[in-house]
PDB file of C-alpha atoms in Angstrom:
ATOM      1  CA  MET A   1     -59.658  41.979 -59.859  1.00  0.00           C
ATOM      2  CA  ASN A   2     -60.756  39.630 -62.919  1.00  0.00           C
ATOM      3  CA  LEU A   3     -59.540  39.386 -66.363  1.00  0.00           C
ATOM      4  CA  ARG A   4     -62.169  40.987 -67.973  1.00  0.00           C
ATOM      5  CA  ALA A   5     -62.844  43.897 -65.232  1.00  0.00           C
ATOM      6  CA  PHE A   6     -59.435  44.398 -66.017  1.00  0.00           C
ATOM      7  CA  TYR A   7     -59.974  44.724 -69.662  1.00  0.00           C
ATOM      8  CA  LYS A   8     -62.582  46.984 -69.528  1.00  0.00           C
ATOM      9  CA  LYS A   9     -61.508  49.343 -66.598  1.00  0.00           C
ATOM     10  CA  TYR A  10     -58.269  50.432 -68.005  1.00  0.00           C
ATOM     11  CA  GLU A  11     -59.849  50.180 -71.681  1.00  0.00           C
ATOM     12  CA  LEU A  12     -57.796  47.889 -73.381  1.00  0.00           C
ATOM     13  CA  GLU A  13     -57.806  44.550 -75.541  1.00  0.00           C
ATOM     14  CA  LEU A  14     -57.029  40.650 -74.974  1.00  0.00           C
ATOM     15  CA  ILE A  15     -54.575  39.540 -77.158  1.00  0.00           C
ATOM     16  CA  PRO A  16     -55.821  35.960 -78.110  1.00  0.00           C
ATOM     17  CA  VAL A  17     -52.615  34.677 -79.987  1.00  0.00           C
ATOM     18  CA  ALA A  18     -49.043  33.797 -77.566  1.00  0.00           C
ATOM     19  CA  MET A  19     -46.736  36.632 -79.835  1.00  0.00           C
ATOM     20  CA  LYS A  20     -43.510  36.943 -78.903  1.00  0.00           C
ATOM     21  CA  SER A  21     -42.791  39.407 -81.818  1.00  0.00           C
ATOM     22  CA  LEU A  22     -45.714  41.748 -80.895  1.00  0.00           C
ATOM     23  CA  THR A  23     -44.631  45.387 -81.411  1.00  0.00           C
ATOM     24  CA  LEU A  24     -45.730  48.846 -81.003  1.00  0.00           C
ATOM     25  CA  GLY A  25     -46.511  49.815 -84.332  1.00  0.00           C
ATOM     26  CA  LYS A  26     -48.318  46.678 -85.158  1.00  0.00           C
ATOM     27  CA  CYS A  27     -51.598  47.258 -87.649  1.00  0.00           C
ATOM     28  CA  VAL A  28     -54.764  45.022 -86.322  1.00  0.00           C
ATOM     29  CA  TRP A  29     -58.139  44.693 -87.766  1.00  0.00           C
ATOM     30  CA  ASP A  30     -61.551  45.226 -86.340  1.00  0.00           C
ATOM     31  CA  GLY A  31     -62.897  41.704 -85.876  1.00  0.00           C
ATOM     32  CA  GLY A  32     -66.447  43.911 -85.584  1.00  0.00           C
ATOM     33  CA  TRP A  33     -69.142  42.562 -82.810  1.00  0.00           C
ATOM     34  CA  PHE A  34     -68.374  39.209 -83.618  1.00  0.00           C
ATOM     35  CA  ASP A  35     -65.116  38.335 -83.954  1.00  0.00           C
ATOM     36  CA  THR A  36     -62.117  38.678 -82.555  1.00  0.00           C
ATOM     37  CA  PRO A  37     -59.041  41.472 -83.332  1.00  0.00           C
ATOM     38  CA  SER A  38     -57.046  39.372 -85.902  1.00  0.00           C
ATOM     39  CA  PHE A  39     -53.503  40.388 -87.180  1.00  0.00           C
ATOM     40  CA  THR A  40     -53.691  39.773 -90.884  1.00  0.00           C
ATOM     41  CA  HIS A  41     -55.561  40.682 -93.607  1.00  0.00           C
ATOM     42  CA  ALA A  42     -55.652  41.269 -97.365  1.00  0.00           C
ATOM     43  CA  ASN A  43     -55.619  44.992 -96.933  1.00  0.00           C
ATOM     44  CA  MET A  44     -54.373  45.502 -94.060  1.00  0.00           C
ATOM     45  CA  PRO A  45     -49.914  46.244 -93.632  1.00  0.00           C
ATOM     46  CA  ASP A  46     -48.545  44.402 -91.042  1.00  0.00           C
ATOM     47  CA  TYR A  47     -47.023  48.023 -89.384  1.00  0.00           C
ATOM     48  CA  ILE A  48     -48.662  51.150 -89.715  1.00  0.00           C
ATOM     49  CA  TYR A  49     -44.936  52.162 -91.040  1.00  0.00           C
ATOM     50  CA  ASN A  50     -45.633  50.095 -94.014  1.00  0.00           C
ATOM     51  CA  THR A  51     -48.138  52.548 -95.793  1.00  0.00           C
ATOM     52  CA  PHE A  52     -45.579  55.137 -95.317  1.00  0.00           C
ATOM     53  CA  VAL A  53     -42.777  53.253 -97.171  1.00  0.00           C
ATOM     54  CA  GLN A  54     -45.552  52.536-100.109  1.00  0.00           C
ATOM     55  CA  GLY A  55     -45.989  56.236 -99.991  1.00  0.00           C
ATOM     56  CA  GLY A  56     -42.861  57.419-100.010  1.00  0.00           C
ATOM     57  CA  ILE A  57     -42.753  59.198 -96.780  1.00  0.00           C
ATOM     58  CA  ILE A  58     -39.941  57.327 -95.869  1.00  0.00           C
ATOM     59  CA  THR A  59     -37.805  54.298 -96.603  1.00  0.00           C
ATOM     60  CA  ILE A  60     -37.558  51.140 -95.824  1.00  0.00           C
ATOM     61  CA  ALA A  61     -34.276  51.721 -94.065  1.00  0.00           C
ATOM     62  CA  GLN A  62     -36.325  54.203 -91.693  1.00  0.00           C
ATOM     63  CA  ALA A  63     -39.055  51.500 -91.377  1.00  0.00           C
ATOM     64  CA  ASP A  64     -36.591  48.973 -89.923  1.00  0.00           C
ATOM     65  CA  GLU A  65     -34.765  51.419 -88.186  1.00  0.00           C
ATOM     66  CA  ILE A  66     -38.085  53.000 -86.365  1.00  0.00           C
ATOM     67  CA  LEU A  67     -39.459  49.342 -85.598  1.00  0.00           C
ATOM     68  CA  ASN A  68     -36.097  48.130 -83.977  1.00  0.00           C
ATOM     69  CA  ARG A  69     -36.397  51.310 -81.894  1.00  0.00           C
ATOM     70  CA  MET A  70     -40.052  50.298 -80.723  1.00  0.00           C
ATOM     71  CA  ARG A  71     -38.418  46.647 -80.275  1.00  0.00           C
ATOM     72  CA  ALA A  72     -35.687  48.170 -77.691  1.00  0.00           C
ATOM     73  CA  ILE A  73     -38.239  50.853 -75.534  1.00  0.00           C
ATOM     74  CA  PRO A  74     -37.813  49.328 -71.957  1.00  0.00           C
ATOM     75  CA  ALA A  75     -40.911  47.908 -69.993  1.00  0.00           C
ATOM     76  CA  GLU A  76     -41.706  50.261 -67.121  1.00  0.00           C
ATOM     77  CA  PRO A  77     -44.144  49.687 -64.250  1.00  0.00           C
ATOM     78  CA  ALA A  78     -47.892  49.947 -65.196  1.00  0.00           C
ATOM     79  CA  GLU A  79     -50.019  51.618 -63.311  1.00  0.00           C
ATOM     80  CA  PHE A  80     -51.862  48.986 -62.178  1.00  0.00           C
ATOM     81  CA  ALA A  81     -48.602  47.049 -61.766  1.00  0.00           C
ATOM     82  CA  ASN A  82     -50.043  46.732 -58.083  1.00  0.00           C
ATOM     83  CA  ILE A  83     -52.941  45.166 -58.984  1.00  0.00           C
ATOM     84  CA  ASN A  84     -53.529  40.777 -59.021  1.00  0.00           C
ATOM     85  CA  ILE A  85     -55.503  39.506 -62.114  1.00  0.00           C
ATOM     86  CA  GLU A  86     -57.188  37.347 -62.027  1.00  0.00           C
ATOM     87  CA  PHE A  87     -57.860  34.483 -64.963  1.00  0.00           C
ATOM     88  CA  THR A  88     -59.996  32.012 -66.250  1.00  0.00           C
ATOM     89  CA  LEU A  89     -59.199  28.454 -67.986  1.00  0.00           C
ATOM     90  CA  GLU A  90     -61.343  29.951 -70.943  1.00  0.00           C
ATOM     91  CA  ASP A  91     -58.801  33.013 -70.538  1.00  0.00           C
ATOM     92  CA  ALA A  92     -56.228  30.821 -70.589  1.00  0.00           C
ATOM     93  CA  LEU A  93     -56.764  28.903 -73.554  1.00  0.00           C
ATOM     94  CA  GLU A  94     -57.331  31.667 -75.354  1.00  0.00           C
ATOM     95  CA  LEU A  95     -54.168  33.548 -74.146  1.00  0.00           C
ATOM     96  CA  LYS A  96     -52.231  30.448 -75.606  1.00  0.00           C
ATOM     97  CA  LEU A  97     -50.902  29.745 -72.168  1.00  0.00           C
ATOM     98  CA  SER A  98     -49.974  26.229 -73.055  1.00  0.00           C
ATOM     99  CA  GLN A  99     -47.351  27.687 -75.361  1.00  0.00           C
ATOM    100  CA  GLN A 100     -46.264  30.625 -73.597  1.00  0.00           C
ATOM    101  CA  LEU A 101     -44.692  28.374 -70.925  1.00  0.00           C
ATOM    102  CA  ASP A 102     -44.004  25.756 -73.152  1.00  0.00           C
ATOM    103  CA  LEU A 103     -46.010  23.494 -71.064  1.00  0.00           C
ATOM    104  CA  ASN A 104     -46.688  19.438 -72.427  1.00  0.00           C
ATOM    105  CA  ALA A 105     -50.195  18.609 -73.917  1.00  0.00           C
ATOM    106  CA  SER A 106     -49.560  15.622 -71.155  1.00  0.00           C
ATOM    107  CA  PHE A 107     -50.322  18.297 -68.576  1.00  0.00           C
ATOM    108  CA  ASN A 108     -54.789  20.219 -68.560  1.00  0.00           C
ATOM    109  CA  LEU A 109     -55.271  23.188 -67.892  1.00  0.00           C
ATOM    110  CA  LYS A 110     -58.045  21.915 -66.323  1.00  0.00           C
ATOM    111  CA  ASN A 111     -56.206  20.605 -63.586  1.00  0.00           C
ATOM    112  CA  VAL A 112     -54.938  24.393 -62.431  1.00  0.00           C
ATOM    113  CA  LYS A 113     -56.782  25.861 -59.665  1.00  0.00           C
ATOM    114  CA  SER A 114     -56.216  29.335 -60.400  1.00  0.00           C
ATOM    115  CA  PHE A 115     -54.258  31.583 -62.967  1.00  0.00           C
ATOM    116  CA  ASN A 116     -53.109  35.234 -62.066  1.00  0.00           C
ATOM    117  CA  PHE A 117     -51.032  37.960 -64.017  1.00  0.00           C
ATOM    118  CA  SER A 118     -48.922  40.563 -61.709  1.00  0.00           C
ATOM    119  CA  GLY A 119     -46.494  42.702 -61.467  1.00  0.00           C
ATOM    120  CA  SER A 120     -47.533  44.359 -64.522  1.00  0.00           C
ATOM    121  CA  VAL A 121     -44.875  46.271 -66.826  1.00  0.00           C
ATOM    122  CA  GLY A 122     -45.932  48.397 -70.142  1.00  0.00           C
ATOM    123  CA  LYS A 123     -44.663  50.201 -72.850  1.00  0.00           C
ATOM    124  CA  CYS A 124     -46.192  52.641 -74.715  1.00  0.00           C
ATOM    125  CA  PHE A 125     -45.486  54.512 -77.400  1.00  0.00           C
ATOM    126  CA  PRO A 126     -42.824  57.835 -77.020  1.00  0.00           C
ATOM    127  CA  ASN A 127     -45.068  60.483 -78.099  1.00  0.00           C
ATOM    128  CA  THR A 128     -42.134  62.258 -80.198  1.00  0.00           C
ATOM    129  CA  ASP A 129     -43.345  59.162 -82.215  1.00  0.00           C
ATOM    130  CA  ARG A 130     -47.188  59.994 -81.665  1.00  0.00           C
ATOM    131  CA  LEU A 131     -46.127  63.453 -82.987  1.00  0.00           C
ATOM    132  CA  ASN A 132     -44.551  61.735 -86.699  1.00  0.00           C
ATOM    133  CA  ILE A 133     -46.909  59.006 -87.302  1.00  0.00           C
ATOM    134  CA  ASP A 134     -49.808  61.829 -86.921  1.00  0.00           C
ATOM    135  CA  LYS A 135     -48.189  63.770 -89.700  1.00  0.00           C
ATOM    136  CA  MET A 136     -46.912  61.351 -92.224  1.00  0.00           C
ATOM    137  CA  LEU A 137     -50.861  60.081 -91.711  1.00  0.00           C
ATOM    138  CA  ASP A 138     -52.424  63.731 -92.445  1.00  0.00           C
ATOM    139  CA  GLU A 139     -49.745  63.747 -95.593  1.00  0.00           C
ATOM    140  CA  ILE A 140     -51.540  59.754 -96.286  1.00  0.00           C
ATOM    141  CA  LYS A 141     -54.929  61.303 -95.711  1.00  0.00           C
ATOM    142  CA  ASP A 142     -54.335  64.425 -97.903  1.00  0.00           C
ATOM    143  CA  GLY A 143     -53.006  62.909-100.995  1.00  0.00           C
ATOM    144  CA  GLN A 144     -53.805  59.004-101.147  1.00  0.00           C
ATOM    145  CA  TRP A 145     -56.532  58.329 -98.852  1.00  0.00           C
ATOM    146  CA  ASP A 146     -58.229  56.458-101.498  1.00  0.00           C
ATOM    147  CA  GLN A 147     -55.273  54.475-102.373  1.00  0.00           C
ATOM    148  CA  TYR A 148     -55.026  52.932 -98.713  1.00  0.00           C
ATOM    149  CA  LYS A 149     -58.404  53.964 -97.122  1.00  0.00           C
ATOM    150  CA  SER A 150     -59.467  50.208 -98.466  1.00  0.00           C
ATOM    151  CA  GLY A 151     -56.333  48.596 -95.745  1.00  0.00           C
ATOM    152  CA  LEU A 152     -57.154  51.623 -92.858  1.00  0.00           C
ATOM    153  CA  ARG A 153     -60.309  52.262 -92.597  1.00  0.00           C
ATOM    154  CA  ARG A 154     -61.166  49.472 -90.391  1.00  0.00           C
ATOM    155  CA  ALA A 155     -57.230  48.594 -88.726  1.00  0.00           C
ATOM    156  CA  TYR A 156     -55.961  50.270 -85.633  1.00  0.00           C
ATOM    157  CA  ILE A 157     -52.577  50.205 -84.787  1.00  0.00           C
ATOM    158  CA  ILE A 158     -51.155  49.393 -80.885  1.00  0.00           C
ATOM    159  CA  THR A 159     -50.031  52.080 -78.812  1.00  0.00           C
ATOM    160  CA  GLU A 160     -49.314  50.353 -75.472  1.00  0.00           C
ATOM    161  CA  LEU A 161     -48.146  47.158 -74.639  1.00  0.00           C
ATOM    162  CA  TYR A 162     -48.658  44.956 -71.245  1.00  0.00           C
ATOM    163  CA  TYR A 163     -46.681  42.092 -69.967  1.00  0.00           C
ATOM    164  CA  GLY A 164     -47.185  40.414 -66.342  1.00  0.00           C
ATOM    165  CA  LYS A 165     -45.751  37.725 -64.278  1.00  0.00           C
ATOM    166  CA  ILE A 166     -47.874  34.095 -64.267  1.00  0.00           C
ATOM    167  CA  GLU A 167     -48.920  32.455 -61.254  1.00  0.00           C
ATOM    168  CA  MET A 168     -50.269  29.209 -61.597  1.00  0.00           C
ATOM    169  CA  SER A 169     -51.806  27.279 -58.804  1.00  0.00           C
ATOM    170  CA  ILE A 170     -51.861  23.606 -58.552  1.00  0.00           C
ATOM    171  CA  ASN A 171     -52.871  21.208 -55.360  1.00  0.00           C
ATOM    172  CA  SER A 172     -50.004  19.276 -54.286  1.00  0.00           C
ATOM    173  CA  ASP A 173     -50.501  15.853 -55.538  1.00  0.00           C
ATOM    174  CA  MET A 174     -49.915  17.197 -59.308  1.00  0.00           C
ATOM    175  CA  GLN A 175     -46.947  18.552 -58.778  1.00  0.00           C
ATOM    176  CA  ALA A 176     -44.810  15.590 -60.739  1.00  0.00           C
ATOM    177  CA  ALA A 177     -47.360  15.657 -63.570  1.00  0.00           C
ATOM    178  CA  PHE A 178     -47.033  19.684 -63.890  1.00  0.00           C
ATOM    179  CA  GLU A 179     -43.081  20.120 -63.486  1.00  0.00           C
ATOM    180  CA  GLY A 180     -42.394  16.941 -65.572  1.00  0.00           C
ATOM    181  CA  ALA A 181     -44.710  18.715 -68.403  1.00  0.00           C
ATOM    182  CA  LEU A 182     -42.593  21.998 -67.989  1.00  0.00           C
ATOM    183  CA  PRO A 183     -38.791  22.481 -70.020  1.00  0.00           C
ATOM    184  CA  PRO A 184     -36.400  22.020 -67.402  1.00  0.00           C
ATOM    185  CA  GLU A 185     -35.262  25.879 -67.848  1.00  0.00           C
ATOM    186  CA  LYS A 186     -38.476  26.958 -67.464  1.00  0.00           C
ATOM    187  CA  LEU A 187     -38.737  25.410 -64.116  1.00  0.00           C
ATOM    188  CA  ALA A 188     -35.762  26.253 -62.897  1.00  0.00           C
ATOM    189  CA  ALA A 189     -36.624  30.073 -63.786  1.00  0.00           C
ATOM    190  CA  SER A 190     -39.634  30.129 -61.996  1.00  0.00           C
ATOM    191  CA  ASN A 191     -40.559  30.980 -58.881  1.00  0.00           C
ATOM    192  CA  LYS A 192     -42.121  28.228 -56.088  1.00  0.00           C
ATOM    193  CA  PHE A 193     -44.084  28.097 -52.837  1.00  0.00           C
ATOM    194  CA  THR A 194     -46.673  25.975 -51.301  1.00  0.00           C
ATOM    195  CA  LEU A 195     -49.288  27.092 -48.908  1.00  0.00           C
ATOM    196  CA  GLY A 196     -50.999  24.101 -47.406  1.00  0.00           C
ATOM    197  CA  ASN A 197     -51.864  21.619 -50.379  1.00  0.00           C
ATOM    198  CA  THR A 198     -51.210  24.545 -52.743  1.00  0.00           C
ATOM    199  CA  LEU A 199     -48.385  24.733 -55.058  1.00  0.00           C
ATOM    200  CA  SER A 200     -48.111  27.856 -56.719  1.00  0.00           C
ATOM    201  CA  TYR A 201     -45.461  29.123 -59.436  1.00  0.00           C
ATOM    202  CA  ILE A 202     -44.415  32.644 -60.471  1.00  0.00           C
ATOM    203  CA  PHE A 203     -42.785  32.572 -64.262  1.00  0.00           C
ATOM    204  CA  GLU A 204     -41.378  35.489 -65.604  1.00  0.00           C
ATOM    205  CA  SER A 205     -43.486  36.599 -69.012  1.00  0.00           C
ATOM    206  CA  SER A 206     -41.193  39.653 -70.087  1.00  0.00           C
ATOM    207  CA  ASP A 207     -41.848  38.517 -73.814  1.00  0.00           C
ATOM    208  CA  VAL A 208     -45.194  37.846 -74.158  1.00  0.00           C
ATOM    209  CA  PRO A 209     -47.864  40.354 -73.923  1.00  0.00           C
ATOM    210  CA  PHE A 210     -51.283  40.014 -72.229  1.00  0.00           C
ATOM    211  CA  ALA A 211     -52.848  43.335 -73.368  1.00  0.00           C
ATOM    212  CA  MET A 212     -52.796  45.943 -76.044  1.00  0.00           C
ATOM    213  CA  ARG A 213     -54.589  49.021 -76.618  1.00  0.00           C
ATOM    214  CA  LEU A 214     -55.795  49.985 -79.765  1.00  0.00           C
ATOM    215  CA  GLU A 215     -56.224  53.288 -81.851  1.00  0.00           C
ATOM    216  CA  ARG A 216     -58.104  53.221 -84.862  1.00  0.00           C
ATOM    217  CA  ILE A 217     -55.548  54.597 -87.728  1.00  0.00           C
ATOM    218  CA  LYS A 218     -58.797  56.608 -89.390  1.00  0.00           C
ATOM    219  CA  HIS A 219     -59.374  58.900 -86.398  1.00  0.00           C
ATOM    220  CA  PHE A 220     -55.232  58.324 -84.797  1.00  0.00           C
ATOM    221  CA  ASN A 221     -53.752  62.137 -83.542  1.00  0.00           C
ATOM    222  CA  SER A 222     -51.434  62.834 -81.214  1.00  0.00           C
TER     223      SER A 222
END
C-alpha cells in the first residue's frame, strides 16, 4: 500500500517534520486546503493542557505530570502492523528522512530505489484522559470560551501517534556511499539483507512518528 492510500484509508495525517519529542496532547493548527498542518501558531497553546493551566483548572505541576505520563505510554502493535507501506522520494523529503537517520548530505536520497515503513506500532490516548480532557474543555467552553476561542477554533490535538521501521533499498554499487554517509552507530543498529544486486537496510524508528490522528478541539468528545 502506498503512503497516500494508507493515510486516506486510516484517516491519519502525515507528520511533515522529524520530531522526536512529539507527544500525545500536542496542539496542531489547521493549515486549511492549501497548507500543511502547523505545530506552532501565534495564539495556539503548545499543548491542550496549557489552556487548562491558564484557565485555572489544573496546575503547571499537574500538566507536567500528565505530559510525562503521555510520553511514557508504551507503543503497541497497530492494526496495520503487518502492512508494508511504500512511500516516494517526495514523501521521504517531506518526512525529513535524512534528519531522522542522521544521513550525511553527501548521499542523495535520489539514489534510493525504494522506501517502506513496516512493523507499525502506535500510542493512543487512554480513555480516562479522553474523559478528563472532555470535562475540562466543557469547563472552558462554559465559562471562558470567548477568551480562548481565537487560539482553539482551528486547532486540533494529537490523540494517536504511529511509528515504524524504515526500510531503504539501494543498488549494491551504492553501498560504500550509503554506508559512509551513515553514523557508525546507525549502521551498526540496522539490519541488512541482499537480494540480487539490491541491498536493503532496516532501521528502527521508535522515537520519530510518521503518522498522527488529529481531532478538532472545538468538537472533541470522549
